[in-house]
Amino acid sequence: MGRHASGRNNFALSTWVIVTIVVILALVAGYIFWSKARDNAGAEKTEAASQCIEGDLIVPVAESSPGVAGTLLASWAESAPIVRDHCIKPTVVNDARDAVLLLTTAVEAQVPAQLRELDLSSPDSPDGATPNALPVVGAIPVGLATPGDSGEPDESAAVFPVASEAAVAARVAQAIAPEQAESLLERDKNLSTTEALAGQAPVAMVEAQTPAGWSFHPIEGATTALRAVTLSPRANAAADNQTRAAAEFKKWASEQPVGDVDNSLITVALPDLSQGQPTTLAKRQPETTRDTLILLDTSDAMALWLDPVRGALHPMIDALGAQGVRVGLWNYSSPLSPTAQKGWRDNVRLGDAAAVHPVLDGFGTGGVPQTRNSLLAAVGSMAVQAQPGNPVRIVLITTGTADDAAVSAESLSSTLASVRGLVQLSLIHLGDNPIDPAVDAVSMFTINVKDPGELAGALNQASAL
């Protein structure tokens, strides 16, 4: 029988053959693209490595709260920064005193107090002054943390640890309760994060602070600014290059998109901070008792204060002694005799607390308060007497300063910066005379006592009792 024409080309390729060819071609093209990308990446890495002829440079970075810097530093590291032929390796350190850069959620006005608390100094905050502007390098989401997996938090029960994270607390309060924000922050102004987490109420914080066993609930659209503060490094061979790397980070961060960070809400909730003025939130009460030098003003201005001060100091001295710390006592005013060359008297070296009582009882008053000179002398002496890992706390009790023209604020600031880790200062200012801003700037804790009945509490706060 004859064949019938089907109308189809007998030489046409089957559909499955065509599909197979297309797939093979796609795979080959993909492999070629991947190979070129790999080669390019390898070339870039080789080129970067060839520029790092000095090797890697560790750049130590401190965080105001654990975890807030991780993502940002990882992004910077991925950009392969190079400084002076070093490949930069940013590394978060536990001891902020080892760092050359601090990433913090504090607002500018709180940075000097944060530096004092961490025993740091910074060219961004010379003389302990509030810096004019610190670069915002990131926007950190804020929210509420709740114990366990308790579902959506009860915002009406939230607490705000202002004493630990004022900016975060303010941002959360303003976001969830704008009408009550100021009163809520006033209510919780002395609340620390540790104290807040001891309860069961929702706690305002950033996600990185969320402890194990708690859940974090971000507030939509609510963020707080992450700022970069350059730190004065400890003396080491790499310090100059590390400082240059910190500047390079700031430059890089300034070129990255940050998003909207609404600081106006913070300044509404904390109006004093918007004016750049220190507030009761700016300095925290010391938390650990330490070897303590009492530096006592015995000028004429102390005449009405001396007896109540003595009455409050005796139990404080006993309490410190009971905790096994060393206690010392200096008094000062101005030279009271023609042969005297200095205004301070180093009466009792750091040692047994019991030795301080009889000397304290023997003081009278006279002269004017040469506070800055006396403080410089005390700082130098305590730096020598400090034990490794245990800085000496100077508790300065004063009515004011009469030698501000003789000793500059810069001298005080540089001296305290040079002994960071060895000496800390708590300032108790008595009466209505102005607080010396230079002394206040270098203190970790300042309190103004205007009523003798407040002395015992102030001394306990200043000495962490």
Coordinates of C-alpha atoms in Angstrom, one line a residue:
M1 CA 0.0 0.0 0.0
G2 CA 1.2 3.5 -0.6
R3 CA 2.2 5.9 2.2
H4 CA -0.1 8.8 3.1
A5 CA 1.4 12.2 3.6
S6 CA 1.0 13.4 7.2
G7 CA 1.8 17.0 6.6
R8 CA 4.6 17.0 9.2
N9 CA 8.3 17.4 8.6
N10 CA 10.0 14.1 9.2
F11 CA 13.2 15.9 10.1
A12 CA 11.7 18.1 12.8
L13 CA 13.2 17.8 16.3
S14 CA 11.1 16.3 19.0
T15 CA 9.9 18.7 21.7
W16 CA 11.9 16.9 24.4
V17 CA 15.1 17.3 22.5
I18 CA 14.6 21.1 22.2
V19 CA 13.8 21.4 25.9
T20 CA 17.0 19.4 26.7
I21 CA 19.1 21.6 24.5
V22 CA 17.7 24.8 26.1
V23 CA 18.3 23.5 29.6
I24 CA 21.9 22.6 28.7
L25 CA 22.5 26.0 27.2
A26 CA 21.1 27.7 30.3
L27 CA 23.3 25.6 32.6
V28 CA 26.4 26.4 30.5
A29 CA 25.6 30.1 30.5
G30 CA 24.9 30.0 34.2
Y31 CA 28.2 28.3 34.8
I32 CA 30.1 30.8 32.7
F33 CA 28.4 33.7 34.5
W34 CA 29.2 32.1 37.9
S35 CA 32.8 31.5 37.0
K36 CA 33.3 35.0 35.9
A37 CA 31.6 36.4 39.0
R38 CA 33.8 34.1 41.1
D39 CA 36.9 35.2 39.3
N40 CA 35.9 38.8 39.6
A41 CA 35.3 38.4 43.4
G42 CA 38.5 36.5 43.7
A43 CA 40.3 39.3 41.8
E44 CA 38.8 41.9 44.1
K45 CA 39.8 40.0 47.2
T46 CA 43.3 39.5 45.8
E47 CA 43.5 43.2 44.9
A48 CA 42.3 44.1 48.4
A49 CA 44.7 41.7 50.0
S50 CA 47.5 43.2 47.9
Q51 CA 46.7 46.6 49.4
C52 CA 47.0 45.2 52.9
I53 CA 50.7 44.9 52.9
E54 CA 50.8 45.7 56.6
G55 CA 48.3 42.9 57.5
D56 CA 45.2 43.1 59.5
L57 CA 44.4 45.8 62.1
I58 CA 42.0 45.1 64.9
V59 CA 39.8 48.1 65.6
P60 CA 38.2 47.7 69.1
V61 CA 34.6 49.0 69.3
A62 CA 32.5 49.4 72.4
E63 CA 28.7 49.3 72.6
S64 CA 26.4 51.1 75.0
S65 CA 24.2 48.0 75.0
P66 CA 25.3 44.5 73.9
G67 CA 24.4 43.8 70.3
V68 CA 23.5 47.2 69.0
A69 CA 26.6 47.5 66.9
G70 CA 26.8 44.0 65.3
T71 CA 24.9 44.5 62.1
L72 CA 26.5 47.9 61.3
L73 CA 30.0 46.7 62.0
A74 CA 29.4 43.6 59.8
S75 CA 28.3 45.8 56.9
W76 CA 31.4 48.0 57.3
A77 CA 33.7 44.9 57.4
E78 CA 32.1 43.6 54.2
S79 CA 33.1 46.9 52.5
A80 CA 36.7 45.8 53.0
P81 CA 38.0 49.0 54.6
I82 CA 41.7 49.7 54.3
V83 CA 43.7 52.3 56.4
R84 CA 47.4 52.8 55.9
D85 CA 47.8 49.5 54.1
H86 CA 46.0 47.6 56.9
C87 CA 42.9 45.5 56.4
I88 CA 40.5 46.8 59.0
K89 CA 38.8 44.2 61.3
P90 CA 36.2 45.9 63.6
T91 CA 35.9 43.9 66.8
V92 CA 33.4 44.5 69.7
V93 CA 35.3 44.5 73.1
N94 CA 33.8 44.0 76.6
D95 CA 36.0 46.7 78.2
A96 CA 35.2 50.1 76.7
R97 CA 38.5 51.4 77.9
D98 CA 40.2 49.3 75.3
A99 CA 38.0 50.8 72.5
V100 CA 38.7 53.6 70.0
L101 CA 35.0 53.9 69.1
L102 CA 31.8 53.9 71.1
L103 CA 28.4 53.2 69.4
T104 CA 25.7 54.5 71.7
T105 CA 22.0 55.0 71.8
A106 CA 22.4 58.0 74.2
V107 CA 21.5 61.5 73.0
E108 CA 24.3 64.0 72.7
A109 CA 23.6 65.7 76.0
Q110 CA 24.1 62.4 77.8
V111 CA 27.3 61.4 76.2
P112 CA 29.6 63.2 78.6
A113 CA 28.0 61.5 81.6
Q114 CA 28.1 58.1 79.8
L115 CA 31.9 58.7 79.1
R116 CA 32.4 59.5 82.8
E117 CA 30.5 56.4 83.9
L118 CA 32.5 54.2 81.6
D119 CA 35.7 56.0 82.7
L120 CA 36.4 57.2 79.1
S121 CA 37.5 60.4 77.4
S122 CA 36.8 61.5 73.9
P123 CA 38.0 64.2 71.5
D124 CA 34.3 64.5 70.5
S125 CA 33.5 65.7 74.0
P126 CA 36.5 67.9 75.1
D127 CA 36.6 69.0 78.7
G128 CA 33.5 66.8 79.3
A129 CA 31.3 69.3 77.4
T130 CA 28.2 68.3 75.5
P131 CA 29.3 67.7 71.9
N132 CA 27.6 69.9 69.3
A133 CA 26.8 67.0 67.0
L134 CA 27.6 63.3 66.9
P135 CA 26.9 61.4 63.6
V136 CA 23.9 59.2 63.6
V137 CA 25.1 56.0 62.1
G138 CA 22.1 53.8 62.5
A139 CA 18.4 53.6 63.4
I140 CA 17.7 51.0 66.1
P141 CA 14.1 49.7 66.4
V142 CA 12.7 50.0 69.9
G143 CA 9.9 48.2 71.6
L144 CA 8.7 46.3 74.7
A145 CA 10.1 43.1 76.1
T146 CA 7.9 40.7 78.0
P147 CA 8.7 37.7 80.1
G148 CA 8.2 34.4 78.4
D149 CA 5.9 34.1 75.4
S150 CA 3.1 36.2 76.8
G151 CA 1.7 37.5 73.5
E152 CA 1.1 41.1 72.8
P153 CA 2.4 43.3 75.7
D154 CA 0.0 45.4 77.9
E155 CA 1.3 48.8 77.0
S156 CA -0.5 50.4 79.9
A157 CA 1.6 48.4 82.3
A158 CA 4.9 49.2 80.6
V159 CA 7.9 50.5 82.6
F160 CA 10.7 52.7 81.3
P161 CA 14.3 52.3 82.6
V162 CA 15.3 55.9 82.2
A163 CA 18.3 55.5 84.5
S164 CA 19.9 53.1 82.1
E165 CA 18.6 54.0 78.6
A166 CA 16.9 57.5 78.7
A167 CA 16.7 57.9 74.9
V168 CA 15.2 54.5 74.4
A169 CA 12.8 54.9 77.3
A170 CA 11.7 58.3 76.0
R171 CA 11.1 57.1 72.5
V172 CA 9.0 54.1 73.6
A173 CA 7.0 56.2 76.0
Q174 CA 6.3 58.9 73.4
A175 CA 5.3 56.2 70.9
I176 CA 2.8 54.3 73.0
A177 CA 1.6 57.0 75.4
P178 CA 2.3 60.5 74.0
E179 CA 0.0 62.3 76.4
Q180 CA 1.5 60.6 79.5
A181 CA 5.1 60.3 78.3
E182 CA 6.6 63.0 80.5
S183 CA 4.8 61.8 83.7
L184 CA 5.8 58.2 82.9
L185 CA 9.4 59.1 82.5
E186 CA 9.4 61.2 85.7
R187 CA 7.9 58.2 87.5
D188 CA 10.7 55.9 86.2
K189 CA 13.6 58.3 86.2
N190 CA 15.6 56.3 88.7
L191 CA 14.6 52.9 87.3
S192 CA 17.5 50.8 85.8
T193 CA 17.1 48.0 83.3
T194 CA 18.2 45.5 85.8
E195 CA 15.5 46.6 88.3
A196 CA 12.9 46.7 85.5
L197 CA 13.7 43.1 84.4
A198 CA 13.2 41.9 88.0
G199 CA 9.4 42.5 87.6
Q200 CA 6.9 41.1 85.2
A201 CA 5.9 44.3 83.4
P202 CA 6.7 45.0 79.8
V203 CA 10.1 46.9 79.6
A204 CA 11.1 49.5 77.1
M205 CA 14.3 48.5 75.3
V206 CA 16.1 47.7 72.0
E207 CA 15.9 44.1 70.7
A208 CA 19.6 43.5 71.4
Q209 CA 19.0 44.0 75.1
T210 CA 16.3 41.3 75.3
P211 CA 17.4 38.7 77.9
A212 CA 17.0 35.0 77.5
G213 CA 13.4 33.9 78.3
W214 CA 11.9 37.2 77.3
S215 CA 10.2 38.2 74.0
F216 CA 10.7 41.4 72.1
H217 CA 7.8 43.3 70.5
P218 CA 9.0 46.1 68.2
I219 CA 6.8 49.2 67.9
E220 CA 6.1 49.9 64.3
G221 CA 8.0 52.9 63.0
A222 CA 9.7 53.7 66.3
T223 CA 13.5 53.8 66.3
T224 CA 16.2 55.5 68.3
A225 CA 19.4 56.8 66.9
L226 CA 22.7 55.0 67.1
R227 CA 25.6 57.5 67.4
A228 CA 29.4 57.1 67.0
V229 CA 31.8 58.6 69.5
T230 CA 35.5 58.6 69.0
L231 CA 37.4 57.5 72.1
S232 CA 40.9 58.5 73.3
P233 CA 42.8 55.2 73.0
R234 CA 45.1 53.7 75.5
A235 CA 48.7 54.1 74.6
N236 CA 49.8 51.3 72.2
A237 CA 51.7 50.9 69.0
A238 CA 48.5 50.7 66.9
A239 CA 46.6 53.6 68.6
D240 CA 47.2 56.1 65.8
N241 CA 46.0 53.8 63.0
Q242 CA 43.1 52.6 65.1
T243 CA 42.0 56.3 65.6
R244 CA 42.3 56.8 61.8
A245 CA 40.2 53.7 61.3
A246 CA 37.5 55.1 63.6
A247 CA 37.4 58.3 61.5
E248 CA 37.1 56.1 58.4
F249 CA 34.2 54.3 59.9
K250 CA 32.4 57.6 60.6
K251 CA 33.0 58.7 57.0
W252 CA 31.7 55.4 55.7
A253 CA 28.7 55.4 58.0
S254 CA 27.8 59.0 56.9
E255 CA 27.3 57.7 53.4
Q256 CA 24.9 54.9 54.3
P257 CA 21.1 55.3 54.4
V258 CA 19.9 55.6 57.9
G259 CA 16.2 56.1 57.5
D260 CA 14.0 58.3 59.6
V261 CA 15.0 58.8 63.2
D262 CA 12.5 61.1 64.9
N263 CA 14.6 62.8 67.7
S264 CA 11.9 65.4 68.3
L265 CA 9.9 62.9 70.2
I266 CA 12.8 62.4 72.6
T267 CA 13.3 66.1 73.2
V268 CA 9.6 66.5 73.8
A269 CA 9.7 63.8 76.5
L270 CA 13.1 65.0 77.9
P271 CA 13.0 68.8 77.3
D272 CA 16.2 69.5 79.2
L273 CA 18.2 67.2 76.9
S274 CA 17.0 69.2 73.9
Q275 CA 18.8 72.2 75.3
G276 CA 22.0 70.3 75.8
Q277 CA 21.8 70.7 79.6
P278 CA 22.7 67.9 82.0
T279 CA 19.7 66.6 84.0
T280 CA 19.2 64.3 86.9
L281 CA 19.1 61.6 84.3
A282 CA 22.6 62.4 83.0
K283 CA 24.6 60.8 85.9
R284 CA 24.0 57.5 87.6
Q285 CA 24.6 56.6 91.2
P286 CA 27.7 54.5 91.6
E287 CA 26.8 50.8 92.0
T288 CA 30.0 49.4 93.6
T289 CA 31.8 50.4 96.8
R290 CA 35.5 51.1 96.3
D291 CA 38.6 52.3 98.1
T292 CA 37.5 55.8 99.0
L293 CA 39.3 59.1 99.6
I294 CA 37.2 61.7 101.3
L295 CA 38.3 65.1 100.1
L296 CA 36.7 67.7 102.4
D297 CA 36.4 71.4 102.0
T298 CA 37.2 73.1 105.3
S299 CA 37.1 76.7 104.1
D300 CA 35.2 79.5 105.9
A301 CA 32.2 78.7 103.7
M302 CA 31.9 75.3 105.5
A303 CA 31.5 76.8 108.9
L304 CA 27.7 76.0 109.2
W305 CA 28.1 72.7 107.3
L306 CA 31.0 71.1 109.1
D307 CA 29.2 69.6 112.1
P308 CA 26.3 68.0 110.1
V309 CA 28.9 66.8 107.5
R310 CA 30.9 65.1 110.2
G311 CA 27.8 63.6 111.7
A312 CA 26.9 62.0 108.3
L313 CA 30.5 61.0 107.4
H314 CA 31.1 58.9 110.5
P315 CA 28.5 56.2 109.7
M316 CA 29.5 56.2 106.0
I317 CA 33.1 55.6 107.0
D318 CA 32.1 52.7 109.3
A319 CA 30.0 51.2 106.5
L320 CA 32.8 51.3 104.1
G321 CA 35.2 49.8 106.6
A322 CA 32.7 47.0 107.2
Q323 CA 32.9 46.1 103.5
G324 CA 36.6 45.8 103.7
V325 CA 37.5 48.8 101.5
R326 CA 40.3 51.2 102.4
V327 CA 39.4 54.8 103.4
G328 CA 41.5 57.9 103.5
L329 CA 40.9 61.6 104.4
W330 CA 42.2 64.9 103.0
N331 CA 41.0 68.4 103.9
Y332 CA 41.6 71.6 102.0
S333 CA 41.0 75.3 101.9
S334 CA 43.8 77.7 101.1
P335 CA 47.3 78.1 102.8
L336 CA 46.5 79.4 106.3
S337 CA 50.1 80.3 107.4
P338 CA 52.9 82.3 105.8
T339 CA 55.0 79.1 105.5
A340 CA 52.3 77.0 103.9
Q341 CA 52.8 76.3 100.2
K342 CA 49.6 74.4 99.5
G343 CA 45.9 74.4 100.4
W344 CA 45.4 70.7 100.9
R345 CA 46.4 68.4 103.8
D346 CA 46.9 64.7 103.1
N347 CA 45.8 63.6 106.6
V348 CA 45.1 59.9 106.4
R349 CA 46.4 57.7 103.6
L350 CA 44.1 54.9 102.3
G351 CA 43.9 52.3 104.9
D352 CA 41.9 51.3 108.0
A353 CA 38.7 53.2 108.1
A354 CA 38.9 53.5 111.9
A355 CA 41.9 55.8 111.6
V356 CA 39.8 58.5 109.9
H357 CA 37.4 59.2 112.7
P358 CA 39.7 61.1 115.2
V359 CA 41.2 63.2 112.4
L360 CA 37.8 64.2 111.1
D361 CA 36.7 65.3 114.5
G362 CA 39.7 67.6 114.8
F363 CA 39.0 69.8 111.8
G364 CA 38.1 73.5 112.0
T365 CA 37.4 76.0 109.2
G366 CA 39.2 78.9 107.5
G367 CA 40.4 80.2 104.2
V368 CA 38.8 79.8 100.8
P369 CA 38.2 76.6 98.8
Q370 CA 41.0 76.0 96.4
T371 CA 39.1 73.1 95.0
R372 CA 40.7 72.5 91.6
N373 CA 44.3 72.5 92.9
S374 CA 43.4 70.2 95.8
L375 CA 41.5 67.8 93.4
L376 CA 44.5 67.6 91.1
A377 CA 46.7 66.7 93.9
A378 CA 44.3 64.1 95.2
V379 CA 43.9 62.6 91.8
G380 CA 47.6 62.2 91.3
S381 CA 48.1 60.6 94.8
M382 CA 45.2 58.2 94.4
A383 CA 46.4 57.1 91.0
V384 CA 49.6 55.9 92.7
Q385 CA 47.7 54.2 95.5
A386 CA 45.1 52.5 93.4
Q387 CA 45.2 48.7 93.1
P388 CA 45.0 46.9 89.7
G389 CA 41.4 46.6 88.7
N390 CA 40.1 48.6 91.7
P391 CA 40.0 52.3 91.0
V392 CA 39.9 54.7 94.0
R393 CA 36.8 56.8 94.4
I394 CA 37.3 60.3 95.5
V395 CA 34.2 61.7 97.3
L396 CA 34.7 65.5 97.0
I397 CA 32.5 67.5 99.5
T398 CA 32.7 71.2 98.7
T399 CA 31.0 74.5 98.8
G400 CA 32.5 75.8 95.6
T401 CA 35.7 76.8 93.9
A402 CA 37.9 79.8 94.5
D403 CA 40.9 78.9 92.2
D404 CA 39.2 78.5 88.9
A405 CA 41.5 81.1 87.4
A406 CA 44.6 79.2 88.5
V407 CA 43.6 75.7 87.2
S408 CA 41.9 75.4 83.8
A409 CA 39.1 73.1 82.9
E410 CA 41.4 71.6 80.3
S411 CA 43.9 70.7 83.0
L412 CA 41.3 69.0 85.1
S413 CA 39.9 67.1 82.1
S414 CA 43.3 65.9 80.8
T415 CA 44.4 64.9 84.3
L416 CA 41.4 62.7 84.9
A417 CA 41.6 61.3 81.4
S418 CA 45.2 60.3 82.0
V419 CA 44.3 58.2 85.1
R420 CA 41.1 56.6 83.8
G421 CA 40.7 53.1 85.3
L422 CA 42.6 54.3 88.4
V423 CA 40.5 57.2 89.8
Q424 CA 36.8 58.1 89.8
L425 CA 35.1 61.2 91.2
S426 CA 31.8 61.7 93.1
L427 CA 30.9 65.3 93.7
I428 CA 28.8 66.5 96.6
H429 CA 28.2 70.2 96.3
L430 CA 26.8 72.0 99.5
G431 CA 24.6 75.1 99.5
D432 CA 23.5 77.6 96.9
N433 CA 26.8 78.7 95.3
P434 CA 27.2 77.7 91.7
I435 CA 28.6 74.2 91.0
D436 CA 32.0 74.4 89.3
P437 CA 31.2 73.3 85.8
A438 CA 34.8 71.9 85.2
V439 CA 34.6 69.8 88.3
D440 CA 31.1 68.6 87.5
A441 CA 32.3 67.7 84.0
V442 CA 34.9 65.2 85.3
S443 CA 32.7 63.7 88.0
M444 CA 30.9 60.4 87.5
F445 CA 28.2 61.4 90.0
T446 CA 27.1 64.9 91.1
I447 CA 24.5 65.9 93.7
N448 CA 23.7 69.3 95.1
V449 CA 22.7 69.2 98.8
K450 CA 20.9 72.2 100.2
D451 CA 19.5 70.8 103.4
P452 CA 21.8 69.1 106.1
G453 CA 19.1 66.4 106.4
E454 CA 19.9 65.2 102.9
L455 CA 23.6 64.6 103.7
A456 CA 23.5 61.0 104.8
G457 CA 21.5 59.9 101.7
A458 CA 23.8 61.9 99.4
L459 CA 27.0 60.4 100.9
N460 CA 25.5 56.9 100.6
Q461 CA 24.7 57.5 96.9
A462 CA 28.1 59.0 96.2
S463 CA 29.9 56.0 97.8
A464 CA 27.5 53.3 96.5
L465 CA 26.3 52.3 100.0

